[in-house]
Coordinates of C-alpha atoms in Angstrom, one line a residue:
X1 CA -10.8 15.4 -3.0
X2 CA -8.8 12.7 -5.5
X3 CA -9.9 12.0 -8.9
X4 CA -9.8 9.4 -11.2
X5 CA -6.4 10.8 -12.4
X6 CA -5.1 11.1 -9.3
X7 CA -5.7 7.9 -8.5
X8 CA -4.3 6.3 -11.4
X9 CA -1.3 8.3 -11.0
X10 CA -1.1 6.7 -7.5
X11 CA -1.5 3.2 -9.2
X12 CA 1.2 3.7 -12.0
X13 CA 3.7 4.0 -8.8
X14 CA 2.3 1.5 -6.4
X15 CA 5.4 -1.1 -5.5
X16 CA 3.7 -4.2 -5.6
X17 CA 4.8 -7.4 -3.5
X18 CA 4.0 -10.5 -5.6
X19 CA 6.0 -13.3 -3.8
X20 CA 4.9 -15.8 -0.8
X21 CA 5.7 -14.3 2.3
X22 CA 6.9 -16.8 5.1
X23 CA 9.0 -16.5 7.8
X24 CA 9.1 -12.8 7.6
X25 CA 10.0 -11.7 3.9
X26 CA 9.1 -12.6 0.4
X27 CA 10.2 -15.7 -1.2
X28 CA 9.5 -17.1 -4.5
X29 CA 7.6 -20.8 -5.2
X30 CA 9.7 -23.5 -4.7
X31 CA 8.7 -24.4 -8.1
X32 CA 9.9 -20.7 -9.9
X33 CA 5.7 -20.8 -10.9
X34 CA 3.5 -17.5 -10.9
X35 CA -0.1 -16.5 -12.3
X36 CA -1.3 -13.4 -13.7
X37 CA -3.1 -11.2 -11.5
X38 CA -5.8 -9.1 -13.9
X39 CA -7.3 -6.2 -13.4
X40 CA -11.1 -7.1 -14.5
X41 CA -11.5 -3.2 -15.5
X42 CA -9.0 -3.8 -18.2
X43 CA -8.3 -7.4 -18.3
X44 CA -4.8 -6.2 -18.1
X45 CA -2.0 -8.0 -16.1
X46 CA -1.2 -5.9 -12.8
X47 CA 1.5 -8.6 -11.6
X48 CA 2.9 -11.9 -12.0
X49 CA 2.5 -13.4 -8.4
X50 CA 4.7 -16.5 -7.2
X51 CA 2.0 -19.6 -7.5
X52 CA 2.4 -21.7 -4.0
X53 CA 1.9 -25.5 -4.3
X54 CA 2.7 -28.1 -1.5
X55 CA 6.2 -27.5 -1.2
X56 CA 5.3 -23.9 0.0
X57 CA 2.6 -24.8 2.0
X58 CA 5.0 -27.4 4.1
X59 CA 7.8 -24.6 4.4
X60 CA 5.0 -22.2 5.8
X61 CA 3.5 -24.6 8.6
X62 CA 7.2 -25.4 9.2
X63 CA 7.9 -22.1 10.2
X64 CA 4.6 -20.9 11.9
X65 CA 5.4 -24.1 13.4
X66 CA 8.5 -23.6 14.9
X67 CA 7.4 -20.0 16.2
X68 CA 4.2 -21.8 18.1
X69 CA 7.1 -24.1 19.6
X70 CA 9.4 -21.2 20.9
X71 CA 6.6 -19.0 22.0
X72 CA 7.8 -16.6 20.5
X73 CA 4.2 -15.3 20.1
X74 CA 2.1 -17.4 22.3
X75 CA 4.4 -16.5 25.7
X76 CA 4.3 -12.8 25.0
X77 CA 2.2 -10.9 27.7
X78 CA -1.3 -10.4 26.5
X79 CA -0.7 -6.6 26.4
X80 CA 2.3 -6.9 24.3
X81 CA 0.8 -9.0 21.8
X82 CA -2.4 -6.5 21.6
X83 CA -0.1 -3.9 21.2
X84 CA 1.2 -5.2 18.0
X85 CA -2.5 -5.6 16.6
X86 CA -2.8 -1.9 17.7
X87 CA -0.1 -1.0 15.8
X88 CA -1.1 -3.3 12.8
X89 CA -3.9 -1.3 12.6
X90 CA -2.6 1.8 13.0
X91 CA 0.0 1.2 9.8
X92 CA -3.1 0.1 8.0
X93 CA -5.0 3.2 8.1
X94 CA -1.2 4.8 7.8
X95 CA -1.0 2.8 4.3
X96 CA -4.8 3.5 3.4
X97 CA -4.4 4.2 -0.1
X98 CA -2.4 1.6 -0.9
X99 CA -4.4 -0.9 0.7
X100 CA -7.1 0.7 -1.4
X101 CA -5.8 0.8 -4.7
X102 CA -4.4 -2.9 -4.1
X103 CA -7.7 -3.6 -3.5
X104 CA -9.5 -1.9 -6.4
X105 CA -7.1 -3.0 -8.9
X106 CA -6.7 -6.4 -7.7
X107 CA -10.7 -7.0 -7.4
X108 CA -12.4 -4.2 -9.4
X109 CA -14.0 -3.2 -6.1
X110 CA -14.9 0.8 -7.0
X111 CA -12.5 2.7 -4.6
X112 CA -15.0 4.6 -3.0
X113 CA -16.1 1.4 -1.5
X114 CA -12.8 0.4 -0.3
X115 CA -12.1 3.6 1.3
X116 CA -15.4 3.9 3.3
X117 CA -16.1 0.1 4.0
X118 CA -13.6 -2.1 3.6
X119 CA -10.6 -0.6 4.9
X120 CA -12.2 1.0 7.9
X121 CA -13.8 -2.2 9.3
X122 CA -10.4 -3.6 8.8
X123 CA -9.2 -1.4 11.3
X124 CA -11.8 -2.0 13.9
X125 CA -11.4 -6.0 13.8
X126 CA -8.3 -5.7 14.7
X127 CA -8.7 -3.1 17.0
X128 CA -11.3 -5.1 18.6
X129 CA -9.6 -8.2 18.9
X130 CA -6.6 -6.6 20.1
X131 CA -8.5 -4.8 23.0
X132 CA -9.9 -8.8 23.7
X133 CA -7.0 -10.4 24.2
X134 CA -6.8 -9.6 28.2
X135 CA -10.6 -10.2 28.5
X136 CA -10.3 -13.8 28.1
X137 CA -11.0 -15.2 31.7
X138 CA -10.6 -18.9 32.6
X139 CA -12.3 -20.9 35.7
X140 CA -12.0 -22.0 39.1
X141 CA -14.8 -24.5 40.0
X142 CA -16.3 -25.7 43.8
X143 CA -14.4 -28.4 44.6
X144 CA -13.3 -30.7 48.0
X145 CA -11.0 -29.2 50.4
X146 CA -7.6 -29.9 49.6
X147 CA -7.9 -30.0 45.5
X148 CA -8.4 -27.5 43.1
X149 CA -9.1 -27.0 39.7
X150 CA -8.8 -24.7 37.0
X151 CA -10.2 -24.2 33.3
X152 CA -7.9 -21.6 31.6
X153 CA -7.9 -21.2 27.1
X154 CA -4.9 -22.3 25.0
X155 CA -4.3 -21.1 21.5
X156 CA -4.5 -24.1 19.0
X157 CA -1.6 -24.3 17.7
X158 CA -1.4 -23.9 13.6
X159 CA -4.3 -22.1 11.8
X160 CA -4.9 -22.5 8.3
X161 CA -6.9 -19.8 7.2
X162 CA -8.8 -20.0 2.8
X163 CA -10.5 -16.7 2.4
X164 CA -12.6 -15.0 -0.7
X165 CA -11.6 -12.6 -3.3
X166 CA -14.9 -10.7 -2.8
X167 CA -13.8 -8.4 0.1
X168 CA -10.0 -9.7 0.0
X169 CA -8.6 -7.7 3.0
X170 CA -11.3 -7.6 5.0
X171 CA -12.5 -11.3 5.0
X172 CA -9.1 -12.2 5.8
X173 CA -8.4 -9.8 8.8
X174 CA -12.1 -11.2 10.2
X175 CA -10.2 -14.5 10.7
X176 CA -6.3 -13.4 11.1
X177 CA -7.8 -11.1 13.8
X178 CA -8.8 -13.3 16.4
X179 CA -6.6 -16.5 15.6
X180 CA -4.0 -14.0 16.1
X181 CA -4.9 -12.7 19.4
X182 CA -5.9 -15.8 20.6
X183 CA -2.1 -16.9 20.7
X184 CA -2.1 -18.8 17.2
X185 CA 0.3 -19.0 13.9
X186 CA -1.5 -18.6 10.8
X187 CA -1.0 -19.5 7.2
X188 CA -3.1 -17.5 4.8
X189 CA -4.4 -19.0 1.4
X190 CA -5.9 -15.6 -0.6
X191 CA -8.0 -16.5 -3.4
X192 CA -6.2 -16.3 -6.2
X193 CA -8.4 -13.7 -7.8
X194 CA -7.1 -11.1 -5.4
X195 CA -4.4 -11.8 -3.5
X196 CA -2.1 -8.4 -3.2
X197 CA -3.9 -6.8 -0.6
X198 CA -2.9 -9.8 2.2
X199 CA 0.3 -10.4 0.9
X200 CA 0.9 -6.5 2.0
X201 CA -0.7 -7.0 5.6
X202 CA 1.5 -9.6 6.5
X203 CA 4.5 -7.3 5.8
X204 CA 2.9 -4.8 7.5
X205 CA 2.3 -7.2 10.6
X206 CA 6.4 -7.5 10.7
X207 CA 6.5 -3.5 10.7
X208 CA 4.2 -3.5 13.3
X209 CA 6.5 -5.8 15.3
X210 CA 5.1 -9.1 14.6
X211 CA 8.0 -11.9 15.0
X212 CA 8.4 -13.4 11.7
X213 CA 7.2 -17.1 11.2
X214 CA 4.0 -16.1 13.0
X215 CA 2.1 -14.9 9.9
X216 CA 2.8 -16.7 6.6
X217 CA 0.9 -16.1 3.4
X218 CA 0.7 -18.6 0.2
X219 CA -0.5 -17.6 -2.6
X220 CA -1.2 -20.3 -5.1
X221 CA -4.3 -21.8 -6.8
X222 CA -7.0 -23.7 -4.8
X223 CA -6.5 -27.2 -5.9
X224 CA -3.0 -26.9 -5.0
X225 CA -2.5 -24.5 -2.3
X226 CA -5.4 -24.4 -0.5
X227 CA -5.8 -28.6 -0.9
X228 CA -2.7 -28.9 0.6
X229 CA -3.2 -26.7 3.9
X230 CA -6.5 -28.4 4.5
X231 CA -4.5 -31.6 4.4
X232 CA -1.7 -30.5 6.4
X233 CA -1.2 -32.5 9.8
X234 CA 0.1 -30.0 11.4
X235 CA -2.6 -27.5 11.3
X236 CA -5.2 -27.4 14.1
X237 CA -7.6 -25.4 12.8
X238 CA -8.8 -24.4 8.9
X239 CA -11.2 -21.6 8.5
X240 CA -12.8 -20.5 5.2
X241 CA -15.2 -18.4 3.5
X242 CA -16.0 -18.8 -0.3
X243 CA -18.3 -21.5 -1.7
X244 CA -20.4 -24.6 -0.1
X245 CA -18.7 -26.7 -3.0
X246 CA -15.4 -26.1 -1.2
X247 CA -16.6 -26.2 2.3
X248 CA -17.9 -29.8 1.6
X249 CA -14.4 -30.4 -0.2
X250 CA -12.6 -29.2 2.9
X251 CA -14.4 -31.2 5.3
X252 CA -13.2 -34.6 3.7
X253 CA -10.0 -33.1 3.6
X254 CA -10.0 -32.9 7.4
X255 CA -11.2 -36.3 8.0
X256 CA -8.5 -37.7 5.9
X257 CA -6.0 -35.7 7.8
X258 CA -5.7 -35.0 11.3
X259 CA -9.4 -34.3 11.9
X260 CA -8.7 -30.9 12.0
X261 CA -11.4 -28.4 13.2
X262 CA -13.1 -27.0 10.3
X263 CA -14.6 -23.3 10.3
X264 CA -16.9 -22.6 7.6
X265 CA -19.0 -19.5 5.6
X266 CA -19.7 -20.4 2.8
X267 CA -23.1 -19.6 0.6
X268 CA -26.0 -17.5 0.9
X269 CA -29.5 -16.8 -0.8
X270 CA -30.7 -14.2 1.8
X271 CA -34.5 -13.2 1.8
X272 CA -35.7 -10.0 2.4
X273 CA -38.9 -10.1 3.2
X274 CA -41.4 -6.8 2.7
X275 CA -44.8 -7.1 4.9
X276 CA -47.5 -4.4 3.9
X277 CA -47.4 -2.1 7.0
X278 CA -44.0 -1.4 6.6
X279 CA -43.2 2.4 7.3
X280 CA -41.5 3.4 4.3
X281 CA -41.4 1.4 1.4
X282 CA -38.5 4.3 0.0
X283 CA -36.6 3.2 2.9
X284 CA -36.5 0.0 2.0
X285 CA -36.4 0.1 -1.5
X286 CA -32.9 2.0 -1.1
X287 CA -31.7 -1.0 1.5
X288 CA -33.2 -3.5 -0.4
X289 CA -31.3 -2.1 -3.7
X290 CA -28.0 -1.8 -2.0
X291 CA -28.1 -5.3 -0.1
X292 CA -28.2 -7.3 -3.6
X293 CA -26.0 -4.3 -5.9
X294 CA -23.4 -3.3 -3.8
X295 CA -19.9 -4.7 -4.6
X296 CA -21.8 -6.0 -8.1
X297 CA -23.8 -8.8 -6.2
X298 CA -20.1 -10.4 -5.4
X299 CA -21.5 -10.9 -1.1
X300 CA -22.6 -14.2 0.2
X301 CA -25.4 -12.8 2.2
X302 CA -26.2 -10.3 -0.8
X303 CA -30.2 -10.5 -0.7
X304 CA -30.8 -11.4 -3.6
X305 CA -34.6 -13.1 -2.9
X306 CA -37.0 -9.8 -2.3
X307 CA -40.2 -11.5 -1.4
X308 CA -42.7 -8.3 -1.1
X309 CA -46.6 -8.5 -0.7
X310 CA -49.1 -8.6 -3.0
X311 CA -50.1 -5.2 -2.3
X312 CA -46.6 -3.7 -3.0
X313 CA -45.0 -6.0 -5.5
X314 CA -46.3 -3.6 -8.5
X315 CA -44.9 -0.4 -6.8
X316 CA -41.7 -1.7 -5.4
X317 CA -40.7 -3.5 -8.5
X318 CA -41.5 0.3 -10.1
X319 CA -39.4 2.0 -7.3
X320 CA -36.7 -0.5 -6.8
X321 CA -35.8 -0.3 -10.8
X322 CA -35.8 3.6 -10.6
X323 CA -33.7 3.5 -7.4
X324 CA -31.1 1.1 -8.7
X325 CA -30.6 2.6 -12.4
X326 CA -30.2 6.0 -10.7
X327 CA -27.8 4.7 -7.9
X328 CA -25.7 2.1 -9.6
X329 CA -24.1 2.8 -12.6
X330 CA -20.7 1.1 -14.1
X331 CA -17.3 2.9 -14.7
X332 CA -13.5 2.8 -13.5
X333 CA -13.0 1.7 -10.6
X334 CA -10.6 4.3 -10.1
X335 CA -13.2 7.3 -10.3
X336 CA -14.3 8.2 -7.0
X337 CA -18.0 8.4 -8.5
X338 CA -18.5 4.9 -9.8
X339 CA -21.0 3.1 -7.6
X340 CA -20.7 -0.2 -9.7
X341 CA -17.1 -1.8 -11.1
X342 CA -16.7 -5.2 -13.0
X343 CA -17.1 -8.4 -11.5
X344 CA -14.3 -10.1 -10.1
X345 CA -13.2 -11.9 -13.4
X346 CA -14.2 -13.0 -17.1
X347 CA -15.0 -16.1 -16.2
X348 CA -17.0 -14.7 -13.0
X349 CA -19.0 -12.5 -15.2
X350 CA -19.9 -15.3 -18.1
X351 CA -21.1 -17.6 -15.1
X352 CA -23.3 -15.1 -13.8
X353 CA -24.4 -14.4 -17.7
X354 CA -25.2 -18.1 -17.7
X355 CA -27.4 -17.9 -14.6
X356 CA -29.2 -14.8 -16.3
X357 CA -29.6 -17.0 -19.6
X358 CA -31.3 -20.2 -18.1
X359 CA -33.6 -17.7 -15.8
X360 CA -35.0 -16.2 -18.6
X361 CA -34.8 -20.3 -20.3
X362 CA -36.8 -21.2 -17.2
X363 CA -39.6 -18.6 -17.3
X364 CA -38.7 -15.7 -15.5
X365 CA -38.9 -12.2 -16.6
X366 CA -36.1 -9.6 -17.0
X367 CA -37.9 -6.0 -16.0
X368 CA -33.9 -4.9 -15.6
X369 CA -31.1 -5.6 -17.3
X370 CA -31.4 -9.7 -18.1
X371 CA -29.8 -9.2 -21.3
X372 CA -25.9 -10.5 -22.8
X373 CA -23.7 -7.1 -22.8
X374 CA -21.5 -6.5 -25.5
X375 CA -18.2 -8.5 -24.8
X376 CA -16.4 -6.9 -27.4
X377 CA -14.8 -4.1 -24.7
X378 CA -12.7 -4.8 -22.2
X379 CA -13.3 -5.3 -18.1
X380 CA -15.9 -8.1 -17.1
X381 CA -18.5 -5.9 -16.6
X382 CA -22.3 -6.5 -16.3
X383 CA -25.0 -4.6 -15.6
X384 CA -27.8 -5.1 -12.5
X385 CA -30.5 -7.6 -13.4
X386 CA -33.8 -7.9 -11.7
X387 CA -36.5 -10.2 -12.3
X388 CA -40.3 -11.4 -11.7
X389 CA -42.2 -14.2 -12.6
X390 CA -39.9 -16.6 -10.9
X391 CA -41.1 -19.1 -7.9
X392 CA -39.0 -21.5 -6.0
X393 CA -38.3 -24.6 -7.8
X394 CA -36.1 -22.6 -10.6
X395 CA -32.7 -21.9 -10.3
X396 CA -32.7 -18.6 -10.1
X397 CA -34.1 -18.3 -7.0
X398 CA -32.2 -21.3 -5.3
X399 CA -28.9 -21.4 -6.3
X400 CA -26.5 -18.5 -5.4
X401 CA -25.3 -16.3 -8.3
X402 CA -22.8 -14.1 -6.7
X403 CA -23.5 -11.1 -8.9
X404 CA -25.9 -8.3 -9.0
X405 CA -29.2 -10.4 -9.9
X406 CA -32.2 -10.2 -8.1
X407 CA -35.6 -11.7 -8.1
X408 CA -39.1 -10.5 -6.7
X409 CA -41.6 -12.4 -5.6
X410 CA -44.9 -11.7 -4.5
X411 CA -46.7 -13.2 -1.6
X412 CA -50.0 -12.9 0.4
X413 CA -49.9 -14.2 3.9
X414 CA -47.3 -14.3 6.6
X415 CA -47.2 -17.7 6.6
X416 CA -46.6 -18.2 3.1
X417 CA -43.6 -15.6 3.2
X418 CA -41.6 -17.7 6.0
X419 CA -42.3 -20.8 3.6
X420 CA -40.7 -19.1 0.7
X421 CA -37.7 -18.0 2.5
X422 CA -37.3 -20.9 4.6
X423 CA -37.6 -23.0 1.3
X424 CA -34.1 -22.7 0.9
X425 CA -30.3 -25.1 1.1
X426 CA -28.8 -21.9 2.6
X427 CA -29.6 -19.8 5.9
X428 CA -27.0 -16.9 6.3
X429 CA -28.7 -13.9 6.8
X430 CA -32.5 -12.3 6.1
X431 CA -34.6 -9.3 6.5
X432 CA -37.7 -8.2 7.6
X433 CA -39.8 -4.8 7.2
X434 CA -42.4 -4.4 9.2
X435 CA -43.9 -1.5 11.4
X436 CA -44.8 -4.2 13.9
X437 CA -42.7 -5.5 16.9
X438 CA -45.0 -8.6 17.4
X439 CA -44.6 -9.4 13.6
X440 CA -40.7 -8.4 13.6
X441 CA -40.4 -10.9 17.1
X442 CA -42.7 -13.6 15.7
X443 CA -40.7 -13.3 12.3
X444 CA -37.1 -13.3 13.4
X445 CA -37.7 -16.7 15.6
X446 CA -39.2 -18.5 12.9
X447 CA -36.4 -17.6 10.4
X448 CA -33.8 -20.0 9.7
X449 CA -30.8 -18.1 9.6
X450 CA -27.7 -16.9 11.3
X451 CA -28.0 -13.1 11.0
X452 CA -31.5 -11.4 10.6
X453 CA -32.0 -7.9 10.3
X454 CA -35.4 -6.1 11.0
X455 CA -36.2 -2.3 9.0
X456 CA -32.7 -2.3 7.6
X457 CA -30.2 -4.7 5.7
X458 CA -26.5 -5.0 6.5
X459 CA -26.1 -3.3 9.0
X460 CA -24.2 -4.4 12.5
X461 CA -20.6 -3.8 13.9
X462 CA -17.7 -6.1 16.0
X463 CA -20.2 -7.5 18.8
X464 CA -22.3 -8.8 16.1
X465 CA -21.8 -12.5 15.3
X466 CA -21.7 -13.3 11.6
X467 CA -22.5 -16.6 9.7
X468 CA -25.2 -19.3 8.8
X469 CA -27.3 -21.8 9.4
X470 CA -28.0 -25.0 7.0
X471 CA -25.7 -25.1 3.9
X472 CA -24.1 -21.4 4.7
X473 CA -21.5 -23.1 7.2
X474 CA -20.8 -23.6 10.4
X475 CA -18.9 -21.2 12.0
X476 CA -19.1 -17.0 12.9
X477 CA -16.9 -14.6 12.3
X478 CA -17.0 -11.4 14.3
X479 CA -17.8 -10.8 18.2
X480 CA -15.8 -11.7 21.6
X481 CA -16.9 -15.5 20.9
X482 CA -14.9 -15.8 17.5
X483 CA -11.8 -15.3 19.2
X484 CA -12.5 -18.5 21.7
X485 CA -13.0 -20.2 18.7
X486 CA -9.9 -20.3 18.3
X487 CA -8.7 -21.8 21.2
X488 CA -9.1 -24.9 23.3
X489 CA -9.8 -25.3 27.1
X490 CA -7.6 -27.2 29.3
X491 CA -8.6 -28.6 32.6
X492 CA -6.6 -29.3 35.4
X493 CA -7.0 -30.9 38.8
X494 CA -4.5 -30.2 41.4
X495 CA -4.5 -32.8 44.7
X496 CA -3.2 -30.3 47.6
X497 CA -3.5 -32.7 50.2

């Protein structure tokens, strides 16, 4: 098994691609512009990547443009084109470590994680998307003798695609995927916090015997970049994941355009609820610690609202501090045995500080962490925070933090624990623990949210559909129906007569 040394041997080596890559190869911005790309373990610089702005962004829609026009993608046979996602994946789990260290270098993402989450369910979306793309079946409807008519799907054309610096790689193949199998070019906008892991895929779509032009990646900041693709005429479809600020921003952006389709996931505040004849409260101490700790808080359906019963609250508050001080614990990202690495960024970690701050302004009380860390080392670090005390109308409990801060809240009645997690602007995902299926049934119904889990937290796989309700968007990623999202019917009516 590889140490920490090994693996920063491994990292002292890695070859890293920092241009734009469009039209098949790497090309600098237009403008000569980069950023620095930080390690937040170190706050050291790991590259200087070329900084996309409009020009860019009209140079990759030209050429994913021009490749939608000759077909060169689109009029391959379905088999041929889910060959190349095969083979895609295939050179993915071939290039593994790479991926991985790009990953944990670029986002602080402890490499254990990336290794056994991130890179694996990377290699089943596109595996699964790749085995859809001869499943799609169009229509042939009753009509009068001597016509005939037919429903078949077309790709879109274009695809804009913003995704998150939380799970780089992954979030971005959960859209690339399917717009790719469903026939479409795609321009990728990685956040700017991590961008090195996609910037590789695409080359590695080329290897894998993608035509160039098909796949084009801008890096650049959001304002710029990412502005300027949801503006773009000539893109049918934009799809995002990151915040609700930007979804709203990108939906005006649309309607000032082209009236673009607009795909969003954007924020979460996910409830999980504990009901007092749950089977085992360890069991769901250990899910309910992971679902709000794991990747340092930094998930938009992280549940960060743990709304347990009265006759609980005192021992799972007990339990669930034990669980997570003995399971999450910071260190280099780079060591196979950290279970917790720094937050994405400085200025990621001081906004989460600030949340922390005005909690414990507002009333609420730290049992865990809570506390401003030393800033004098390096790395944007920052330990797990629970608290108590806090009820719906602070900030805390209804605005998204995106970082490992939870609150618990006590309630008494069913009735009362649908209010409080209903009582909410977002509805991606929730849990329930209960030993009841009537409850669990009666529960799940009156939930408003897009994903809800019952005796477990995170769990699922591709047939699963993933996204939100209310504020937490308007799209879902994930499953057979993802990939239709991506394209349009057509309906045609043939006189025979």
């Amino acid at each position: 098994m590889m140490g920490r040394e090994d693996w920063a041997g491994l990292a002292s080596r890695l070859d890293i691609a920092s241009g734009l890559f469009i039209e098949g190869q790497y090309v600098n911005a237009r403008s000569g512009k980069t950023f620095d790309c930080l390690n937040p373990a170190t706050d050291q610089i790991i590259a200087k990547v070329a900084q996309g702005d409009v020009a860019d962004i009209d140079l990759a829609v030209a050429s994913a443009q021009a490749a939608l026009r000759d077909g060169r993608w689109r009029s391959l046979a379905p088999r041929t084109r889910a060959s190349i996602l095969l083979r895609l994946a295939d050179l993915v789990e071939v290039h593994t470590q790479e991926l991985a260290l790009l990953e944990t270098l670029d986002m602080g993402k402890p490499i254990s994680d990336v290794l056994n989450i991130d890179i694996p369910e990377v290699v089943n979306t596109l595996r699964y998307f790749a085995e859809c793309i001869d499943k799609i079946e169009g229509g042939v409807t009753a009509t009068p003798v001597g016509t005939l008519h037919t429903i078949t799907h077309e790709p879109l054309g274009v695809v804009g695609a913003i995704t998150p610096w939380n799970y780089p790689l992954m979030m971005a193949v959960w859209k690339l995927a399917p717009a790719l199998a469903a026939g479409n070019c795609v321009v990728l906008k990685p956040a700017e916090q991590a961008p090195l892991s996609c910037t590789r895929l695409a080359q590695l779509f080329v290897d894998a015997g993608g035509p160039p032009g098909v796949f084009n990646v801008v890096n650049g900041l959001g304002p710029e970049a990412g502005k300027a693709l949801a503006l773009h005429p000539d893109v049918a479809k934009l799809t995002f994941t990151g915040s609700t600020a930007v979804g709203k921003l990108l939906l005006g952006y649309a309607g000032q355009s082209n009236m673009k389709r607009v795909a969003l996931e954007t924020g979460g505040k996910s409830p999980q609820i504990l009901m007092p004849d749950l089977y085992d409260l360890d069991a769901a101490v250990d899910r309910a610690v992971g679902g709000i700790f794991d990747n340092a808080g930094q998930v938009c359906n992280a549940g960060s609202r743990l709304l347990v019963h009265q006759s609980l609250h005192d021992e799972f508050v007990q339990r669930f501090i034990a669980r997570a001080q003995q399971a999450y614990q910071t260190g280099d990202p780079l060591d196979p045995a950290t279970t917790l690495g720094p937050m994405v960024s400085q200025t990621q970690r001081q906004n989460v500080q600030a949340r922390i701050d005005q909690a414990i302004s507002d009333g609420a009380k730290p049992v865990l962490g809570g506390l401003s860390p030393d800033t004098q080392g390096a790395g944007a670090y920052l330990q797990p925070c629970v608290f108590t005390g806090a009820d719906n109308t602070m900030r805390i409990v209804r605005e998204e933090v995106f970082g490992p801060v939870a609150t618990v809240q006590a309630f008494e009645t069913e009735e009362q624990a649908l209010a409080m997690a209903n009582d909410s602007d977002y509805g991606l995902a929730a849990s329930v623990w209960t030993a009841d299926l009537k409850t669990a049934h009666r529960m799940v119904g009156a939930l408003q949210a897009g994903v809800v889990w019952v005796n477990c937290f995170g769990d699922g796989d591709m047939t699963q559909p993933f996204g939100g309700y209310k504020q937490s968007g308007n799209s879902r990623d994930k499953h057979k129906d993802s990939l239709l999202s991506y394209m349009q019917t057509k309906s045609a009516w043939f006189q025979l007569g």
